[in-house]
mmCIF file with all atom_site columns, C-alpha atoms in Angstrom:
data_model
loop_
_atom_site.group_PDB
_atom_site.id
_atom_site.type_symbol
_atom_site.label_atom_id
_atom_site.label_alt_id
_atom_site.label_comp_id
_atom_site.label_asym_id
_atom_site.label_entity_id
_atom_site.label_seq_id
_atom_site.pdbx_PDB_ins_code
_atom_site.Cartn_x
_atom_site.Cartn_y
_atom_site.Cartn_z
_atom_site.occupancy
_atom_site.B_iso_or_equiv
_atom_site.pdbx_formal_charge
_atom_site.auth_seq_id
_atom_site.auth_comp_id
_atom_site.auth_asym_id
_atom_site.auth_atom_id
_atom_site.pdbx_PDB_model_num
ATOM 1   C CA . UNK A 1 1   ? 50.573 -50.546 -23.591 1.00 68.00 ? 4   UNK A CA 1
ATOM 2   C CA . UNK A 1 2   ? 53.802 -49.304 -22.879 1.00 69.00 ? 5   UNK A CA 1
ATOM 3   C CA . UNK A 1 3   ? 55.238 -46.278 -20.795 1.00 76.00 ? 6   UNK A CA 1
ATOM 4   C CA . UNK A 1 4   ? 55.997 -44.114 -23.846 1.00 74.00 ? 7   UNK A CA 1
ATOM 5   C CA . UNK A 1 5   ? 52.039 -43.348 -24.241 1.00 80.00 ? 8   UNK A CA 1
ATOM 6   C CA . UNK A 1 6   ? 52.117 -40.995 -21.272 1.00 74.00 ? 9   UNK A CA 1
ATOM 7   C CA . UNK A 1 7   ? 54.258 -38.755 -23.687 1.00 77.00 ? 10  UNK A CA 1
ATOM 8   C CA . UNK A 1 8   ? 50.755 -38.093 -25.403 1.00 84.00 ? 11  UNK A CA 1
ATOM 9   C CA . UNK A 1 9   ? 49.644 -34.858 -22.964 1.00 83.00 ? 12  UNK A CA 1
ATOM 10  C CA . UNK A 1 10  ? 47.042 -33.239 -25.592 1.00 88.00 ? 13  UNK A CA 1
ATOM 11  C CA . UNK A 1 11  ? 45.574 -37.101 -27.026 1.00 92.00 ? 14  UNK A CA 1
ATOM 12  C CA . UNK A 1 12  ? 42.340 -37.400 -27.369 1.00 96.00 ? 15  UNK A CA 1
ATOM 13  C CA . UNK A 1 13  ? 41.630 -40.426 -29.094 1.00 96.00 ? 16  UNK A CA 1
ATOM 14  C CA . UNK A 1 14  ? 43.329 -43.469 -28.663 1.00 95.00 ? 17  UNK A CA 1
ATOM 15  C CA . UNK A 1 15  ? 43.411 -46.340 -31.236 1.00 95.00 ? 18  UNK A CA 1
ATOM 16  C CA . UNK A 1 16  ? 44.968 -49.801 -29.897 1.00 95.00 ? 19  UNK A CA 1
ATOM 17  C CA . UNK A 1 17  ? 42.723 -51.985 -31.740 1.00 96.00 ? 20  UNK A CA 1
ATOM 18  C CA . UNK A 1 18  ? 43.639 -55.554 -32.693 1.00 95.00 ? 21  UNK A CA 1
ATOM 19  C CA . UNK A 1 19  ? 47.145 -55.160 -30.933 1.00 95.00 ? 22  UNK A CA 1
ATOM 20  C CA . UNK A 1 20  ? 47.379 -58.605 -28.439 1.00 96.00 ? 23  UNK A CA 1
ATOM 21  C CA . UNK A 1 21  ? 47.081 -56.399 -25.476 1.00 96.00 ? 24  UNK A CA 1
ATOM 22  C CA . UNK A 1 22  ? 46.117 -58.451 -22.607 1.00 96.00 ? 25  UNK A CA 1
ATOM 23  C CA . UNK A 1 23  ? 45.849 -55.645 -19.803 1.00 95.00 ? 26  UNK A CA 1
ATOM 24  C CA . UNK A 1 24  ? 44.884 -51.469 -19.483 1.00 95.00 ? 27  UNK A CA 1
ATOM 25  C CA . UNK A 1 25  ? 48.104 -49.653 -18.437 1.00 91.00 ? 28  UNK A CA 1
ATOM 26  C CA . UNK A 1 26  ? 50.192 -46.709 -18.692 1.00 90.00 ? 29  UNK A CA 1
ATOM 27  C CA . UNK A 1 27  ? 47.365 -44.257 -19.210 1.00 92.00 ? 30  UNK A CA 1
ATOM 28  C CA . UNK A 1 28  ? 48.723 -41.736 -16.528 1.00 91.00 ? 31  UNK A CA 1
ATOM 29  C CA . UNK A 1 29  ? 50.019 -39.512 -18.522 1.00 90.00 ? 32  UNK A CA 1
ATOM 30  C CA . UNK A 1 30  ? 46.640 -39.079 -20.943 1.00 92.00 ? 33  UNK A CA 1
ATOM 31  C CA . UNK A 1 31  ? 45.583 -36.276 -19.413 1.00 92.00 ? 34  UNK A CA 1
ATOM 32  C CA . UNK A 1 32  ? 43.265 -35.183 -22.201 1.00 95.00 ? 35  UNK A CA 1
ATOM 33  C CA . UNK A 1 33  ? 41.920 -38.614 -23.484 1.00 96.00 ? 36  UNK A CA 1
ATOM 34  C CA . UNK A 1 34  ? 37.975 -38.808 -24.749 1.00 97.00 ? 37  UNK A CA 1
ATOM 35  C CA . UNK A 1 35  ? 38.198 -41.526 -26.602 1.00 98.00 ? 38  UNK A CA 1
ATOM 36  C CA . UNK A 1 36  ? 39.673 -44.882 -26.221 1.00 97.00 ? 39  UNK A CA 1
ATOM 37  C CA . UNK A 1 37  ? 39.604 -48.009 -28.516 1.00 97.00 ? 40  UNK A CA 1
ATOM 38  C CA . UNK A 1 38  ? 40.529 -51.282 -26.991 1.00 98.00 ? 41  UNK A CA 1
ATOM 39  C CA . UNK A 1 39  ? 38.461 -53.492 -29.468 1.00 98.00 ? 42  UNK A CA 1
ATOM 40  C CA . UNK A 1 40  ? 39.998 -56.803 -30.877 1.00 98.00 ? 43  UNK A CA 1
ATOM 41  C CA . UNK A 1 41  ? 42.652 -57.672 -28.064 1.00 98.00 ? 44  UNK A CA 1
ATOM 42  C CA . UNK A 1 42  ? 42.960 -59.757 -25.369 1.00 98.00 ? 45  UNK A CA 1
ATOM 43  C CA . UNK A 1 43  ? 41.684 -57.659 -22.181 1.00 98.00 ? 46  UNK A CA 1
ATOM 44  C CA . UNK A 1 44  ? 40.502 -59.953 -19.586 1.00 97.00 ? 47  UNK A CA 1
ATOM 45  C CA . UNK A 1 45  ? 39.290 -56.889 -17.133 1.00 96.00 ? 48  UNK A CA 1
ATOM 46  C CA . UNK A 1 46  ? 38.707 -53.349 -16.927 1.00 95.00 ? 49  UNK A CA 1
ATOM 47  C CA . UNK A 1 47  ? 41.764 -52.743 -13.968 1.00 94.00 ? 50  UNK A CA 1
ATOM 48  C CA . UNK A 1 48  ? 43.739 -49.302 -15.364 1.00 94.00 ? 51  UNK A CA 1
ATOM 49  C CA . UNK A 1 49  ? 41.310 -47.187 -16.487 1.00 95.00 ? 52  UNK A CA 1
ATOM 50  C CA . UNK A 1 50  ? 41.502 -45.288 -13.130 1.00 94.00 ? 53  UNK A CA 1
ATOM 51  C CA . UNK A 1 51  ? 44.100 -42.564 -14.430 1.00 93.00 ? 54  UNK A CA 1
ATOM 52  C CA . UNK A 1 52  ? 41.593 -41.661 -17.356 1.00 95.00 ? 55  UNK A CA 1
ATOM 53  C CA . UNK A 1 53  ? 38.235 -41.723 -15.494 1.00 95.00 ? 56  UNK A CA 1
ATOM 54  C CA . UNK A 1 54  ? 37.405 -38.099 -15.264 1.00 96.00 ? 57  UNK A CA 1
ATOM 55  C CA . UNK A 1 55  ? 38.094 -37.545 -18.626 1.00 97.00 ? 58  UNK A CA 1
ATOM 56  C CA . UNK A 1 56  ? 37.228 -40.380 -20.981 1.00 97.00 ? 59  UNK A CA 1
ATOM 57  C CA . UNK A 1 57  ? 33.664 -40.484 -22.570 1.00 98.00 ? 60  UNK A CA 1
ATOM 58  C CA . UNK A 1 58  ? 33.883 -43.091 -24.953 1.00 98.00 ? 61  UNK A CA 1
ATOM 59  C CA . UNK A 1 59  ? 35.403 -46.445 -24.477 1.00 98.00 ? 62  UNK A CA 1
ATOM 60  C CA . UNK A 1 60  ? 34.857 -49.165 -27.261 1.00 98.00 ? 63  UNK A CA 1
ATOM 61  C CA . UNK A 1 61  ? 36.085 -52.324 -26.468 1.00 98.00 ? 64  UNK A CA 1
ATOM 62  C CA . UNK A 1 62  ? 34.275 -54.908 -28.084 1.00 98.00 ? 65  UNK A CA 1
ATOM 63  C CA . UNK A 1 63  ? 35.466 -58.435 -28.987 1.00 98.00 ? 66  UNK A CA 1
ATOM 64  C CA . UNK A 1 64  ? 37.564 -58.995 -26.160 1.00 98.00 ? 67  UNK A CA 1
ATOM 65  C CA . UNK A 1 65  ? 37.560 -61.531 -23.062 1.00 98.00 ? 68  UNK A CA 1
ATOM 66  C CA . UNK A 1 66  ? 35.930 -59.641 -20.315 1.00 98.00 ? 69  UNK A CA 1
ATOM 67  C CA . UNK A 1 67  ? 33.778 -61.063 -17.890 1.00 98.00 ? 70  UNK A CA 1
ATOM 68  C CA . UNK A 1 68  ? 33.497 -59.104 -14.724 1.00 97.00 ? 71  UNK A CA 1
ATOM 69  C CA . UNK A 1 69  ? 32.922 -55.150 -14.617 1.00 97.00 ? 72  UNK A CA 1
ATOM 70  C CA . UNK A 1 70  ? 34.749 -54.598 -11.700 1.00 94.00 ? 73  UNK A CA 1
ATOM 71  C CA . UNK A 1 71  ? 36.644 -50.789 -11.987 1.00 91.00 ? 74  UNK A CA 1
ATOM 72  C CA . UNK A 1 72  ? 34.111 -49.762 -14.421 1.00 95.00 ? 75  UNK A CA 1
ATOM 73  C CA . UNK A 1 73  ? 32.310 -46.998 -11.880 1.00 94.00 ? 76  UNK A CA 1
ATOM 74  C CA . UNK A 1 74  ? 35.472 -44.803 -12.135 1.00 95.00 ? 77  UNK A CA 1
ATOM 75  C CA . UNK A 1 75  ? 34.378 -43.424 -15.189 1.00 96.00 ? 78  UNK A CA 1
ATOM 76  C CA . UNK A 1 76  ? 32.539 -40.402 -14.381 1.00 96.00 ? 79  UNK A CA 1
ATOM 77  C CA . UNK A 1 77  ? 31.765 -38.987 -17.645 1.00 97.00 ? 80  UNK A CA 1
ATOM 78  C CA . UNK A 1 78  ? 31.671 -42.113 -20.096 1.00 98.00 ? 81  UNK A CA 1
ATOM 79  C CA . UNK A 1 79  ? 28.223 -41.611 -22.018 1.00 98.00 ? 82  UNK A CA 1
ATOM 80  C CA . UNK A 1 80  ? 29.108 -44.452 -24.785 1.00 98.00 ? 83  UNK A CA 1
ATOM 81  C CA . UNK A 1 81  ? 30.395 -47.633 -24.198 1.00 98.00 ? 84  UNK A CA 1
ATOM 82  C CA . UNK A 1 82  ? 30.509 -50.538 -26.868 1.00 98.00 ? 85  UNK A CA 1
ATOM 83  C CA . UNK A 1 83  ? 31.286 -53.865 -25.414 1.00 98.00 ? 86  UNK A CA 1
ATOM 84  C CA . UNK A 1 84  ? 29.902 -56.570 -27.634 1.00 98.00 ? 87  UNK A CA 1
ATOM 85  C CA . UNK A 1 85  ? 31.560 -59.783 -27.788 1.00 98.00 ? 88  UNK A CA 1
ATOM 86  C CA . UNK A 1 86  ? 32.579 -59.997 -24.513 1.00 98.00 ? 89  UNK A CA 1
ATOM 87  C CA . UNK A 1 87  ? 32.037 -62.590 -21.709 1.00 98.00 ? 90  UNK A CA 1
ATOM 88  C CA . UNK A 1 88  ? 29.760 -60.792 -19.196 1.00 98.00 ? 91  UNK A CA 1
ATOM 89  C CA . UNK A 1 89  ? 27.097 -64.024 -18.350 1.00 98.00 ? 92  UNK A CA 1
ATOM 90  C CA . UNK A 1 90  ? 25.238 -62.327 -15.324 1.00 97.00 ? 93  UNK A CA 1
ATOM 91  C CA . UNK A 1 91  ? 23.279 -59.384 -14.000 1.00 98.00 ? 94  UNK A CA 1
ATOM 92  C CA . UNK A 1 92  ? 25.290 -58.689 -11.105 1.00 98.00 ? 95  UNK A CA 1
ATOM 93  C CA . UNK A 1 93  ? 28.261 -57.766 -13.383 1.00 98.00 ? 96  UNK A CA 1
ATOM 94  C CA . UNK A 1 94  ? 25.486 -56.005 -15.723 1.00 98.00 ? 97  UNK A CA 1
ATOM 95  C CA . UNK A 1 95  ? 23.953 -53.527 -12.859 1.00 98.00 ? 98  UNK A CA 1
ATOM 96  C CA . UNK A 1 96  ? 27.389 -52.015 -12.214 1.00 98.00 ? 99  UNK A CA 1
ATOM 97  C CA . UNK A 1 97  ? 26.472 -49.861 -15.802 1.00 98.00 ? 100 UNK A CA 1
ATOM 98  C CA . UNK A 1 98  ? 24.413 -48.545 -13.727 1.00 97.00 ? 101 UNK A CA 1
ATOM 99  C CA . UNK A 1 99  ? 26.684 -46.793 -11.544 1.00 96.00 ? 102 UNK A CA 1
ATOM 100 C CA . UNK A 1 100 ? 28.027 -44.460 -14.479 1.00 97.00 ? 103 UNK A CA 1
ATOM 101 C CA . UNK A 1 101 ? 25.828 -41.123 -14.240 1.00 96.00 ? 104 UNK A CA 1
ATOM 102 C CA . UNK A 1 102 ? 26.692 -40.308 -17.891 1.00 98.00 ? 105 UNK A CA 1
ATOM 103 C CA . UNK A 1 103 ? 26.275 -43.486 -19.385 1.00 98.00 ? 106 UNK A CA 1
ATOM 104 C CA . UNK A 1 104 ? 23.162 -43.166 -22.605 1.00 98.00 ? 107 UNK A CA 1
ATOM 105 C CA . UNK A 1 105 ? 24.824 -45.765 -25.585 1.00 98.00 ? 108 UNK A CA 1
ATOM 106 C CA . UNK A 1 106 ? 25.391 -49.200 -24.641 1.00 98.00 ? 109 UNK A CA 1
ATOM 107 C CA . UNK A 1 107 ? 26.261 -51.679 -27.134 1.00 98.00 ? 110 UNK A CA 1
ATOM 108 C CA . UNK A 1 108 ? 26.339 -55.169 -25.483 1.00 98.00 ? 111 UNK A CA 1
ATOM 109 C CA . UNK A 1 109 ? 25.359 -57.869 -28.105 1.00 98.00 ? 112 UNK A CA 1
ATOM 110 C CA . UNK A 1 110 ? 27.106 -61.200 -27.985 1.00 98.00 ? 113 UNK A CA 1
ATOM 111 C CA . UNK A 1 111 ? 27.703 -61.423 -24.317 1.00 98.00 ? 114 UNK A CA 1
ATOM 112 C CA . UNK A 1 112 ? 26.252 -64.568 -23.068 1.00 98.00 ? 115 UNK A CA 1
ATOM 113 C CA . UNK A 1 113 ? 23.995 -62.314 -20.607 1.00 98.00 ? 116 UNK A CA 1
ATOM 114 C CA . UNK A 1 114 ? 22.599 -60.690 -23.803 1.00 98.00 ? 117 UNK A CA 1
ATOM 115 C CA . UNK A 1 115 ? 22.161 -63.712 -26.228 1.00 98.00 ? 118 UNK A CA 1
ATOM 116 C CA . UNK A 1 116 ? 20.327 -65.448 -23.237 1.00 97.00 ? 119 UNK A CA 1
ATOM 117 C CA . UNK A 1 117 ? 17.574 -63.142 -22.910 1.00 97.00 ? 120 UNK A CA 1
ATOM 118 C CA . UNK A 1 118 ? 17.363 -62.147 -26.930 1.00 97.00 ? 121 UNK A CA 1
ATOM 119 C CA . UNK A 1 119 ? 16.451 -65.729 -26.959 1.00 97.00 ? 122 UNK A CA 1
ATOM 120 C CA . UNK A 1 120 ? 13.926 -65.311 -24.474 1.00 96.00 ? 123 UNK A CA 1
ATOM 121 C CA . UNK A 1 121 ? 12.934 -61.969 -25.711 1.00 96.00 ? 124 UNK A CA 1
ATOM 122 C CA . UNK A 1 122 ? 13.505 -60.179 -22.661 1.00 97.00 ? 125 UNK A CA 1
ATOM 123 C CA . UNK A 1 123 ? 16.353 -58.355 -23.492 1.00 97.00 ? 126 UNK A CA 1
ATOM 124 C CA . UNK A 1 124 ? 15.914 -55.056 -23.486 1.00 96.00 ? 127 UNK A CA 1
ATOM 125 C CA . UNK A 1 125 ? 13.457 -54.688 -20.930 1.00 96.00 ? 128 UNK A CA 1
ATOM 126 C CA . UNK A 1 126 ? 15.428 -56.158 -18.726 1.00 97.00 ? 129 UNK A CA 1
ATOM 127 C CA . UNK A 1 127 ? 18.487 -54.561 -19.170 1.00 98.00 ? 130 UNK A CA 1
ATOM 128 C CA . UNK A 1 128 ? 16.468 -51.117 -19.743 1.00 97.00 ? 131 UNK A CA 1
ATOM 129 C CA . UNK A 1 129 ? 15.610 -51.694 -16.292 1.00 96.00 ? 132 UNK A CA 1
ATOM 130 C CA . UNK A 1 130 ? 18.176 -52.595 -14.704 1.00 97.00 ? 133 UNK A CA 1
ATOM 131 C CA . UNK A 1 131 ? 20.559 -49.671 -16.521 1.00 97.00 ? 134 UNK A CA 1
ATOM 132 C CA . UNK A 1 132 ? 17.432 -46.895 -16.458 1.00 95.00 ? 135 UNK A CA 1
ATOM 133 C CA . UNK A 1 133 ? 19.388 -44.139 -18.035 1.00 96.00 ? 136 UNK A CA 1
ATOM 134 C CA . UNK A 1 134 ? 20.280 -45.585 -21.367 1.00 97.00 ? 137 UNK A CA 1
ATOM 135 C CA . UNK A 1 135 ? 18.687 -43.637 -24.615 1.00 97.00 ? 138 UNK A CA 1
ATOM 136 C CA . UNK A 1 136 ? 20.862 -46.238 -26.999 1.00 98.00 ? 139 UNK A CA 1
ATOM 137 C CA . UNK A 1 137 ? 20.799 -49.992 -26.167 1.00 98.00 ? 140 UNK A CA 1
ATOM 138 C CA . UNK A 1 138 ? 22.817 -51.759 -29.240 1.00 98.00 ? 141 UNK A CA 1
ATOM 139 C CA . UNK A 1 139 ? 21.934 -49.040 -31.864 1.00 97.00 ? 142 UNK A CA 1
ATOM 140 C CA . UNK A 1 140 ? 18.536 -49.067 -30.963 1.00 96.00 ? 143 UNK A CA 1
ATOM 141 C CA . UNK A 1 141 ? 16.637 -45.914 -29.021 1.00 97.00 ? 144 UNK A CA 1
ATOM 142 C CA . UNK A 1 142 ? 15.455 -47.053 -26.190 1.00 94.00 ? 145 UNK A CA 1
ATOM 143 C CA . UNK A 1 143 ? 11.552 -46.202 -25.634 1.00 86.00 ? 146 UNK A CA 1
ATOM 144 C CA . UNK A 1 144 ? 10.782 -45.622 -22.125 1.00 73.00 ? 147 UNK A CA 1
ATOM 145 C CA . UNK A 1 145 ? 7.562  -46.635 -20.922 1.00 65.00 ? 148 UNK A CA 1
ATOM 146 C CA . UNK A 1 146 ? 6.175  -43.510 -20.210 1.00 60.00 ? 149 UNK A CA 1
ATOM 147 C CA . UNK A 1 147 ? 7.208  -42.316 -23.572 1.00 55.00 ? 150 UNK A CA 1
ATOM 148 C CA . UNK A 1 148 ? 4.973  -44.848 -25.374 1.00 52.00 ? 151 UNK A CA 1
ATOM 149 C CA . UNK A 1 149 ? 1.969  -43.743 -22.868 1.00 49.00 ? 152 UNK A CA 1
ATOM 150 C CA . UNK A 1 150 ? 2.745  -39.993 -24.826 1.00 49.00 ? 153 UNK A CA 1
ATOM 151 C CA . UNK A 1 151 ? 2.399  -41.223 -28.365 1.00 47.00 ? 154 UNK A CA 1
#
């Protein structure tokens, strides 16, 4: 992720898929970015994202070697992120979602945290819980409780 992206002013989605890119940079100059596609690479963290976190509302970023969340609450208006196939193994990485007051689609499968408790079958009610505002936990409405008390 070279310098030379800041030349895109008016971008609004941004596709670096399957490109070997080990680290977020360079994003200064995206002034206008909504949408930003990271999937396939070899991202280890979520440090550069500060420069697009009062615009970006999408970040997709599956299949890639994070473990730790740290820099994630910077994103003010993100509503969907997809991060399967990641390495996030605990809850204390997990409850920083919370901290994003726009955040409603989460796709998380194949994180060790998630294929823990599918096997256990507590999945979704525990992340549900722990990350209150989702509607959409990996393509699947969530129901809330008081919801199913309606029906």
């Amino acid at each position: 992720m070279d310098a030379s992206l800041s030349m895109l002013a008016n971008c609004e989605k941004l596709s670096l898929s399957t490109n070997c890119i080990e680290k977020i940079a360079n994003l200064n100059g995206l002034k206008n970015l909504r949408i930003l596609s990271l999937g396939r690479n070899n991202i280890k963290n979520l440090n550069g994202l500060e420069a697009v976190g009062d615009t970006l509302e999408e970040l997709w970023i599956s299949y890639n070697f994070i473990e730790k969340l740290k820099g994630i609450h910077v994103m003010k208006k993100l509503k969907i992120l997809y991060m399967s196939n990641n390495l996030v193994k605990d809850w204390a990485e997990f409850v920083k979602l919370a901290e994003l007051p726009c955040l409603e689609d989460l796709v998380f499968v194949g994180n060790p945290l998630e294929e823990k408790h599918s096997a256990e079958n507590t999945w979704i009610d525990e992340a549900t819980k722990r990350v209150p505002k989702l509607k959409k936990l990996d393509g699947t409405p969530v129901i809330k409780e008081d919801e199913e008390e309606d029906n």
